[in-house]
PDB file of C-alpha atoms in Angstrom:
ATOM      1  CA  MET A   1      96.726 103.249 118.806  1.00 90.00           C
ATOM      2  CA  THR A   2      93.162 103.532 119.564  1.00 94.00           C
ATOM      3  CA  GLU A   3      91.732 101.852 122.626  1.00 96.00           C
ATOM      4  CA  PRO A   4      87.939 101.841 123.652  1.00 96.00           C
ATOM      5  CA  GLN A   5      88.634 102.024 127.439  1.00 95.00           C
ATOM      6  CA  VAL A   6      90.795 105.305 127.371  1.00 95.00           C
ATOM      7  CA  ALA A   7      90.643 108.797 125.978  1.00 92.00           C
ATOM      8  CA  SER A   8      93.544 107.671 122.852  1.00 87.00           C
ATOM      9  CA  SER A   9      93.302 111.351 121.869  1.00 85.00           C
ATOM     10  CA  ASP A  10      95.995 111.468 124.390  1.00 88.00           C
ATOM     11  CA  ALA A  11      98.489 109.070 123.680  1.00 87.00           C
ATOM     12  CA  THR A  12      99.922 108.761 126.930  1.00 91.00           C
ATOM     13  CA  ASN A  13      96.751 107.378 127.991  1.00 93.00           C
ATOM     14  CA  ILE A  14      97.308 104.027 125.910  1.00 94.00           C
ATOM     15  CA  GLU A  15      97.151 100.795 128.206  1.00 96.00           C
ATOM     16  CA  CYS A  16      98.188  98.109 125.703  1.00 97.00           C
ATOM     17  CA  SER A  17     101.283  96.381 126.882  1.00 98.00           C
ATOM     18  CA  ILE A  18     104.259  95.041 125.316  1.00 98.00           C
ATOM     19  CA  LEU A  19     106.587  93.490 127.793  1.00 97.00           C
ATOM     20  CA  ARG A  20     109.681  91.539 126.786  1.00 96.00           C
ATOM     21  CA  GLU A  21     110.269  88.181 127.887  1.00 96.00           C
ATOM     22  CA  GLY A  22     113.218  86.411 126.792  1.00 94.00           C
ATOM     23  CA  ASP A  23     113.782  86.993 122.984  1.00 94.00           C
ATOM     24  CA  HIS A  24     110.200  87.962 122.855  1.00 97.00           C
ATOM     25  CA  TYR A  25     107.776  90.719 123.493  1.00 98.00           C
ATOM     26  CA  ILE A  26     104.355  89.467 125.057  1.00 98.00           C
ATOM     27  CA  VAL A  27     101.503  91.874 123.724  1.00 98.00           C
ATOM     28  CA  ASN A  28      98.088  92.071 125.830  1.00 98.00           C
ATOM     29  CA  GLY A  29      95.529  94.776 125.091  1.00 98.00           C
ATOM     30  CA  ARG A  30      92.213  95.746 123.145  1.00 98.00           C
ATOM     31  CA  LYS A  31      92.267  98.082 119.990  1.00 98.00           C
ATOM     32  CA  TRP A  32      89.709  99.654 117.879  1.00 96.00           C
ATOM     33  CA  TRP A  33      89.261 101.787 114.685  1.00 95.00           C
ATOM     34  CA  THR A  34      92.160  99.846 113.489  1.00 96.00           C
ATOM     35  CA  SER A  35      91.910 100.998 109.755  1.00 93.00           C
ATOM     36  CA  GLY A  36      92.633  98.353 106.886  1.00 94.00           C
ATOM     37  CA  ALA A  37      92.340  95.523 109.326  1.00 95.00           C
ATOM     38  CA  MET A  38      89.400  94.214 107.969  1.00 95.00           C
ATOM     39  CA  ASP A  39      90.843  94.221 104.380  1.00 95.00           C
ATOM     40  CA  PRO A  40      91.886  90.485 103.311  1.00 94.00           C
ATOM     41  CA  ARG A  41      95.051  91.708 101.932  1.00 95.00           C
ATOM     42  CA  CYS A  42      96.281  93.178 105.696  1.00 97.00           C
ATOM     43  CA  LYS A  43      98.925  90.432 106.862  1.00 97.00           C
ATOM     44  CA  ILE A  44     100.736  93.058 109.395  1.00 98.00           C
ATOM     45  CA  LEU A  45      99.386  95.054 112.193  1.00 98.00           C
ATOM     46  CA  ILE A  46     101.457  98.112 113.605  1.00 97.00           C
ATOM     47  CA  VAL A  47     100.301  98.157 117.506  1.00 98.00           C
ATOM     48  CA  MET A  48     101.379 100.849 119.916  1.00 97.00           C
ATOM     49  CA  GLY A  49     101.773  99.962 123.758  1.00 97.00           C
ATOM     50  CA  LYS A  50     103.868 100.647 126.661  1.00 97.00           C
ATOM     51  CA  THR A  51     106.954  98.765 127.114  1.00 97.00           C
ATOM     52  CA  ASP A  52     108.434 100.655 130.161  1.00 95.00           C
ATOM     53  CA  LEU A  53     105.980 102.368 132.618  1.00 94.00           C
ATOM     54  CA  ASN A  54     109.084 103.904 134.646  1.00 95.00           C
ATOM     55  CA  ALA A  55     110.235 105.728 131.381  1.00 95.00           C
ATOM     56  CA  PRO A  56     109.728 109.523 130.931  1.00 95.00           C
ATOM     57  CA  LYS A  57     106.260 109.929 129.900  1.00 93.00           C
ATOM     58  CA  HIS A  58     106.489 110.314 126.266  1.00 93.00           C
ATOM     59  CA  LYS A  59     109.259 107.356 126.111  1.00 96.00           C
ATOM     60  CA  GLN A  60     107.169 104.784 127.761  1.00 96.00           C
ATOM     61  CA  GLN A  61     105.298 103.831 124.367  1.00 96.00           C
ATOM     62  CA  SER A  62     106.682 101.500 121.401  1.00 97.00           C
ATOM     63  CA  MET A  63     105.627 100.354 118.239  1.00 97.00           C
ATOM     64  CA  ILE A  64     105.652  96.784 116.939  1.00 98.00           C
ATOM     65  CA  LEU A  65     104.900  94.696 113.928  1.00 98.00           C
ATOM     66  CA  VAL A  66     102.314  91.833 114.884  1.00 98.00           C
ATOM     67  CA  PRO A  67     101.444  89.369 111.890  1.00 98.00           C
ATOM     68  CA  ILE A  68      97.753  89.280 111.677  1.00 98.00           C
ATOM     69  CA  ASP A  69      97.546  85.468 112.084  1.00 97.00           C
ATOM     70  CA  THR A  70      99.778  85.507 115.457  1.00 98.00           C
ATOM     71  CA  PRO A  71      98.164  83.241 118.007  1.00 98.00           C
ATOM     72  CA  GLY A  72      96.131  85.391 120.562  1.00 98.00           C
ATOM     73  CA  VAL A  73      95.135  88.198 117.779  1.00 98.00           C
ATOM     74  CA  CYS A  74      91.305  88.007 117.461  1.00 98.00           C
ATOM     75  CA  ILE A  75      89.413  90.386 115.489  1.00 97.00           C
ATOM     76  CA  GLU A  76      86.323  90.755 117.292  1.00 96.00           C
ATOM     77  CA  ARG A  77      83.996  92.598 115.093  1.00 95.00           C
ATOM     78  CA  ALA A  78      83.967  94.844 111.951  1.00 95.00           C
ATOM     79  CA  LEU A  79      82.912  98.641 113.152  1.00 96.00           C
ATOM     80  CA  THR A  80      80.812 100.956 110.741  1.00 95.00           C
ATOM     81  CA  VAL A  81      81.031 104.799 110.710  1.00 95.00           C
ATOM     82  CA  PHE A  82      77.425 105.937 110.608  1.00 95.00           C
ATOM     83  CA  GLY A  83      76.458 102.835 109.104  1.00 94.00           C
ATOM     84  CA  PHE A  84      79.197 102.713 106.504  1.00 95.00           C
ATOM     85  CA  ASP A  85      81.634  99.450 106.676  1.00 90.00           C
ATOM     86  CA  ASP A  86      84.429 101.317 104.351  1.00 88.00           C
ATOM     87  CA  ALA A  87      84.823  97.775 102.550  1.00 86.00           C
ATOM     88  CA  PRO A  88      87.098  96.461 101.752  1.00 87.00           C
ATOM     89  CA  HIS A  89      89.334  98.776 103.821  1.00 89.00           C
ATOM     90  CA  GLY A  90      87.355  98.410 106.873  1.00 91.00           C
ATOM     91  CA  HIS A  91      87.882  98.909 110.582  1.00 95.00           C
ATOM     92  CA  ALA A  92      88.582  96.654 113.470  1.00 96.00           C
ATOM     93  CA  GLU A  93      87.896  96.098 116.983  1.00 97.00           C
ATOM     94  CA  ILE A  94      91.070  93.749 118.008  1.00 98.00           C
ATOM     95  CA  VAL A  95      91.764  91.968 121.337  1.00 98.00           C
ATOM     96  CA  PHE A  96      95.875  90.895 121.652  1.00 98.00           C
ATOM     97  CA  GLU A  97      95.686  88.390 124.251  1.00 98.00           C
ATOM     98  CA  ASN A  98      99.136  86.996 125.280  1.00 98.00           C
ATOM     99  CA  VAL A  99     100.403  87.841 121.891  1.00 98.00           C
ATOM    100  CA  GLN A 100     103.904  86.427 121.481  1.00 98.00           C
ATOM    101  CA  VAL A 101     106.012  88.611 118.790  1.00 98.00           C
ATOM    102  CA  PRO A 102     109.998  88.353 118.477  1.00 97.00           C
ATOM    103  CA  ILE A 103     112.120  91.281 119.509  1.00 97.00           C
ATOM    104  CA  LYS A 104     113.088  91.893 116.152  1.00 97.00           C
ATOM    105  CA  ASN A 105     109.686  93.434 115.235  1.00 98.00           C
ATOM    106  CA  VAL A 106     109.644  96.367 117.407  1.00 97.00           C
ATOM    107  CA  ILE A 107     109.935  99.536 115.285  1.00 97.00           C
ATOM    108  CA  LEU A 108     113.298 101.506 116.033  1.00 95.00           C
ATOM    109  CA  GLY A 109     113.524 100.563 119.508  1.00 95.00           C
ATOM    110  CA  GLU A 110     111.929 100.697 122.909  1.00 96.00           C
ATOM    111  CA  GLY A 111     110.603 104.147 123.854  1.00 95.00           C
ATOM    112  CA  ARG A 112     110.421 105.368 120.131  1.00 96.00           C
ATOM    113  CA  GLY A 113     106.536 104.892 119.622  1.00 94.00           C
ATOM    114  CA  PHE A 114     105.306 108.739 120.331  1.00 90.00           C
ATOM    115  CA  GLU A 115     108.481 110.008 117.812  1.00 91.00           C
ATOM    116  CA  ILE A 116     107.347 107.552 115.088  1.00 93.00           C
ATOM    117  CA  ALA A 117     103.485 108.827 115.670  1.00 89.00           C
ATOM    118  CA  GLN A 118     104.384 112.319 115.567  1.00 83.00           C
ATOM    119  CA  GLY A 119     106.722 111.877 112.435  1.00 82.00           C
ATOM    120  CA  ARG A 120     103.948 110.601 110.381  1.00 81.00           C
ATOM    121  CA  LEU A 121     100.832 112.305 111.435  1.00 81.00           C
ATOM    122  CA  GLY A 122     101.970 116.158 110.168  1.00 82.00           C
ATOM    123  CA  PRO A 123     101.896 114.737 106.436  1.00 88.00           C
ATOM    124  CA  GLY A 124      99.272 112.479 107.154  1.00 91.00           C
ATOM    125  CA  ARG A 125      96.843 115.126 108.278  1.00 93.00           C
ATOM    126  CA  LEU A 126      97.736 116.917 105.310  1.00 95.00           C
ATOM    127  CA  HIS A 127      96.735 114.239 103.151  1.00 95.00           C
ATOM    128  CA  HIS A 128      93.410 114.304 104.783  1.00 96.00           C
ATOM    129  CA  CYS A 129      93.136 117.835 104.125  1.00 98.00           C
ATOM    130  CA  MET A 130      93.828 117.465 100.421  1.00 97.00           C
ATOM    131  CA  ARG A 131      90.754 114.811 100.156  1.00 97.00           C
ATOM    132  CA  LEU A 132      88.435 117.053 102.097  1.00 98.00           C
ATOM    133  CA  VAL A 133      88.931 119.912  99.669  1.00 98.00           C
ATOM    134  CA  GLY A 134      88.351 117.076  96.817  1.00 98.00           C
ATOM    135  CA  ALA A 135      85.343 115.995  98.739  1.00 98.00           C
ATOM    136  CA  ALA A 136      84.148 119.415  98.817  1.00 98.00           C
ATOM    137  CA  GLU A 137      84.602 120.202  95.346  1.00 98.00           C
ATOM    138  CA  ARG A 138      82.628 117.294  94.382  1.00 98.00           C
ATOM    139  CA  GLY A 139      79.810 118.204  96.703  1.00 98.00           C
ATOM    140  CA  ILE A 140      79.652 121.688  95.053  1.00 98.00           C
ATOM    141  CA  GLU A 141      79.863 120.114  91.625  1.00 98.00           C
ATOM    142  CA  MET A 142      76.917 118.007  92.669  1.00 98.00           C
ATOM    143  CA  MET A 143      74.939 120.734  94.081  1.00 98.00           C
ATOM    144  CA  VAL A 144      75.325 122.810  91.148  1.00 98.00           C
ATOM    145  CA  LYS A 145      74.086 120.065  88.698  1.00 98.00           C
ATOM    146  CA  ARG A 146      70.949 119.398  90.660  1.00 98.00           C
ATOM    147  CA  ALA A 147      70.022 123.197  91.316  1.00 98.00           C
ATOM    148  CA  LEU A 148      70.031 123.429  87.330  1.00 98.00           C
ATOM    149  CA  GLN A 149      68.084 120.250  86.687  1.00 96.00           C
ATOM    150  CA  ARG A 150      65.285 120.694  89.396  1.00 95.00           C
ATOM    151  CA  LYS A 151      62.413 123.326  89.674  1.00 95.00           C
ATOM    152  CA  ALA A 152      60.640 124.174  93.059  1.00 94.00           C
ATOM    153  CA  PHE A 153      58.438 126.877  93.132  1.00 95.00           C
ATOM    154  CA  GLY A 154      57.916 127.408  89.466  1.00 95.00           C
ATOM    155  CA  LYS A 155      61.673 128.285  88.814  1.00 97.00           C
ATOM    156  CA  PHE A 156      64.973 126.258  89.032  1.00 97.00           C
ATOM    157  CA  ILE A 157      66.734 125.713  91.930  1.00 97.00           C
ATOM    158  CA  ALA A 158      69.753 127.767  90.871  1.00 97.00           C
ATOM    159  CA  GLN A 159      67.281 130.797  90.309  1.00 97.00           C
ATOM    160  CA  HIS A 160      66.672 131.322  93.914  1.00 97.00           C
ATOM    161  CA  GLY A 161      68.256 133.877  95.688  1.00 96.00           C
ATOM    162  CA  SER A 162      68.899 132.070  98.786  1.00 96.00           C
ATOM    163  CA  PHE A 163      70.798 129.249  96.742  1.00 97.00           C
ATOM    164  CA  LEU A 164      73.065 131.677  94.896  1.00 97.00           C
ATOM    165  CA  SER A 165      73.975 133.171  98.440  1.00 98.00           C
ATOM    166  CA  ASP A 166      74.711 129.706  99.711  1.00 98.00           C
ATOM    167  CA  LEU A 167      76.883 128.707  96.752  1.00 98.00           C
ATOM    168  CA  ALA A 168      79.102 131.747  96.693  1.00 98.00           C
ATOM    169  CA  LYS A 169      79.632 131.295 100.485  1.00 98.00           C
ATOM    170  CA  CYS A 170      80.743 127.383  99.677  1.00 98.00           C
ATOM    171  CA  ARG A 171      82.958 128.726  97.038  1.00 98.00           C
ATOM    172  CA  LEU A 172      84.838 131.145  99.317  1.00 98.00           C
ATOM    173  CA  GLU A 173      85.190 128.362 102.176  1.00 98.00           C
ATOM    174  CA  ILE A 174      86.664 125.930  99.721  1.00 98.00           C
ATOM    175  CA  GLU A 175      89.221 128.406  98.326  1.00 98.00           C
ATOM    176  CA  LYS A 176      89.938 129.879 102.056  1.00 98.00           C
ATOM    177  CA  THR A 177      90.986 126.274 102.770  1.00 98.00           C
ATOM    178  CA  ARG A 178      92.349 125.347  99.926  1.00 98.00           C
ATOM    179  CA  PHE A 179      95.374 127.720  99.960  1.00 98.00           C
ATOM    180  CA  LEU A 180      95.689 127.242 103.791  1.00 98.00           C
ATOM    181  CA  VAL A 181      96.294 123.680 102.883  1.00 98.00           C
ATOM    182  CA  LEU A 182      98.841 124.790 100.325  1.00 98.00           C
ATOM    183  CA  GLU A 183     100.655 127.258 102.700  1.00 98.00           C
ATOM    184  CA  ALA A 184     100.941 124.080 105.321  1.00 97.00           C
ATOM    185  CA  ALA A 185     102.155 121.942 102.455  1.00 97.00           C
ATOM    186  CA  ASN A 186     104.594 124.339 101.460  1.00 97.00           C
ATOM    187  CA  GLN A 187     105.795 124.817 105.108  1.00 97.00           C
ATOM    188  CA  LEU A 188     106.188 121.296 105.571  1.00 95.00           C
ATOM    189  CA  ASP A 189     108.326 120.866 102.433  1.00 95.00           C
ATOM    190  CA  LEU A 190     110.553 123.951 103.268  1.00 97.00           C
ATOM    191  CA  PHE A 191     110.932 123.717 107.129  1.00 95.00           C
ATOM    192  CA  GLY A 192     109.781 120.201 108.296  1.00 92.00           C
ATOM    193  CA  ASN A 193     107.392 118.877 110.617  1.00 90.00           C
ATOM    194  CA  LYS A 194     108.130 120.770 113.640  1.00 90.00           C
ATOM    195  CA  VAL A 195     107.975 124.469 112.009  1.00 94.00           C
ATOM    196  CA  ALA A 196     104.861 123.698 110.168  1.00 95.00           C
ATOM    197  CA  ARG A 197     103.148 122.342 112.931  1.00 94.00           C
ATOM    198  CA  GLY A 198     101.242 125.354 113.356  1.00 96.00           C
ATOM    199  CA  ALA A 199      99.686 125.395 109.946  1.00 97.00           C
ATOM    200  CA  ILE A 200      99.190 122.147 109.728  1.00 97.00           C
ATOM    201  CA  ALA A 201      96.844 122.147 112.862  1.00 97.00           C
ATOM    202  CA  MET A 202      94.923 125.163 111.312  1.00 98.00           C
ATOM    203  CA  ALA A 203      94.339 123.262 107.863  1.00 98.00           C
ATOM    204  CA  LYS A 204      93.422 120.042 109.981  1.00 98.00           C
ATOM    205  CA  VAL A 205      90.667 122.081 111.876  1.00 98.00           C
ATOM    206  CA  ALA A 206      89.477 124.267 108.917  1.00 98.00           C
ATOM    207  CA  ALA A 207      89.547 121.384 105.950  1.00 98.00           C
ATOM    208  CA  PRO A 208      86.824 119.070 107.803  1.00 98.00           C
ATOM    209  CA  ASN A 209      84.842 121.824 109.323  1.00 98.00           C
ATOM    210  CA  MET A 210      84.711 123.427 105.790  1.00 98.00           C
ATOM    211  CA  ALA A 211      83.730 120.107 103.998  1.00 98.00           C
ATOM    212  CA  LEU A 212      80.802 119.405 106.567  1.00 98.00           C
ATOM    213  CA  LYS A 213      79.493 122.820 105.767  1.00 98.00           C
ATOM    214  CA  VAL A 214      79.315 122.660 101.788  1.00 98.00           C
ATOM    215  CA  LEU A 215      78.252 118.839 102.011  1.00 98.00           C
ATOM    216  CA  ASP A 216      75.598 119.876 104.170  1.00 98.00           C
ATOM    217  CA  THR A 217      74.691 122.508 101.973  1.00 98.00           C
ATOM    218  CA  ALA A 218      74.726 120.141  98.904  1.00 98.00           C
ATOM    219  CA  ILE A 219      72.788 117.502 100.964  1.00 98.00           C
ATOM    220  CA  GLN A 220      69.897 120.312 101.595  1.00 98.00           C
ATOM    221  CA  VAL A 221      69.773 121.370  97.916  1.00 98.00           C
ATOM    222  CA  HIS A 222      69.107 117.393  96.919  1.00 98.00           C
ATOM    223  CA  GLY A 223      66.094 117.252  99.418  1.00 97.00           C
ATOM    224  CA  ALA A 224      65.392 113.663 100.922  1.00 97.00           C
ATOM    225  CA  ALA A 225      67.841 112.276  97.973  1.00 97.00           C
ATOM    226  CA  GLY A 226      70.624 113.754  99.923  1.00 97.00           C
ATOM    227  CA  VAL A 227      70.616 111.614 102.850  1.00 97.00           C
ATOM    228  CA  SER A 228      70.242 108.707 100.790  1.00 96.00           C
ATOM    229  CA  THR A 229      72.548 106.217  99.598  1.00 95.00           C
ATOM    230  CA  ASP A 230      71.819 107.094  95.674  1.00 97.00           C
ATOM    231  CA  PHE A 231      73.905 109.846  96.064  1.00 97.00           C
ATOM    232  CA  ALA A 232      77.657 109.687  97.520  1.00 97.00           C
ATOM    233  CA  LEU A 233      76.910 112.936  99.731  1.00 98.00           C
ATOM    234  CA  SER A 234      75.684 111.030 102.671  1.00 97.00           C
ATOM    235  CA  TYR A 235      79.068 109.213 102.502  1.00 97.00           C
ATOM    236  CA  LEU A 236      81.061 111.904 101.854  1.00 98.00           C
ATOM    237  CA  TRP A 237      79.763 113.977 104.979  1.00 98.00           C
ATOM    238  CA  ALA A 238      80.109 110.690 107.271  1.00 97.00           C
ATOM    239  CA  SER A 239      83.661 110.534 105.993  1.00 96.00           C
ATOM    240  CA  ALA A 240      84.436 113.922 106.525  1.00 98.00           C
ATOM    241  CA  ARG A 241      82.845 113.901 110.360  1.00 98.00           C
ATOM    242  CA  THR A 242      85.036 111.253 111.453  1.00 96.00           C
ATOM    243  CA  LEU A 243      87.969 113.594 110.351  1.00 97.00           C
ATOM    244  CA  ARG A 244      87.313 116.003 113.286  1.00 97.00           C
ATOM    245  CA  LEU A 245      88.405 113.067 115.261  1.00 95.00           C
ATOM    246  CA  ALA A 246      90.840 111.080 113.112  1.00 92.00           C
ATOM    247  CA  ASP A 247      94.513 111.823 113.713  1.00 91.00           C
ATOM    248  CA  GLY A 248      93.787 114.294 116.680  1.00 91.00           C
ATOM    249  CA  PRO A 249      90.626 115.960 117.514  1.00 94.00           C
ATOM    250  CA  ASP A 250      89.684 119.499 116.483  1.00 96.00           C
ATOM    251  CA  GLU A 251      90.217 120.608 120.318  1.00 96.00           C
ATOM    252  CA  VAL A 252      94.338 119.151 120.491  1.00 94.00           C
ATOM    253  CA  HIS A 253      94.797 121.326 117.309  1.00 96.00           C
ATOM    254  CA  LEU A 254      92.931 124.298 118.435  1.00 97.00           C
ATOM    255  CA  GLY A 255      95.291 124.041 121.598  1.00 96.00           C
ATOM    256  CA  THR A 256      98.395 123.831 119.293  1.00 95.00           C
ATOM    257  CA  ILE A 257      97.424 126.912 117.377  1.00 97.00           C
ATOM    258  CA  ALA A 258      96.720 128.891 120.802  1.00 97.00           C
ATOM    259  CA  LYS A 259      99.840 128.100 122.198  1.00 96.00           C
ATOM    260  CA  LEU A 260     102.038 129.034 119.295  1.00 95.00           C
ATOM    261  CA  GLU A 261      99.991 132.311 119.297  1.00 94.00           C
ATOM    262  CA  LEU A 262     100.927 132.735 123.222  1.00 94.00           C
ATOM    263  CA  SER A 263     104.736 132.012 122.684  1.00 93.00           C
ATOM    264  CA  ARG A 264     104.902 134.585 119.824  1.00 88.00           C
ATOM    265  CA  ALA A 265     103.271 137.238 122.546  1.00 84.00           C
ATOM    266  CA  ARG A 266     106.061 136.333 125.091  1.00 73.00           C
ATOM    267  CA  LEU A 267     109.015 137.013 122.509  1.00 61.00           C
TER     268      LEU A 267
END
């Protein structure tokens, strides 16, 4: 979905074109942060682009399957996240130049790209949130282990009052977020994506911000080692930071939460 030349958090901005010519579609455009494209096992790309500029705003987009070895598909470069390449998964910048794809490769039909994206994003966002809780748990585990092993100013770090306060706050943040994620998952199971969208939005904002706080505290306890690649903390922090953007930035989800509150107030 994501394109370098437009703000792709608003998917209606997408400029990639998927135009029908006879019994084929012709795809032209540039995408980046195409996750998984650098993996040698990747054989198919799911491309979102516009098939009808005259259709209603959210019916212009379609999704189509493009074999990665199709002529005109050019992987320009691998992208790194704060220097991490996420190998072998990898993220790529890809150019599509007059890429010819059979009509049968369009998913569900023309104009249903937005529908497909919204159907996937709710559960996908919760998967991110679950992993973020896990990353925070790993961070707090490493933090405690370090604090019980290292001494500073004559006593173990774990014996310093400031550490004890920070540790307790981290546990509070993790548990608050865990129950928010569980509530969102429960609503999704019971009522579906549309009804659960508010809870999912809250979890998607809360989880990465919580993980970043916990991991930052763990990094601080580790000192210079915390920002090195000798420990997993820097990678976990970098991954958590991307999730304030991936699958919708914080601002989009905050907008959803606020609109739902306003709609309830008008009832």
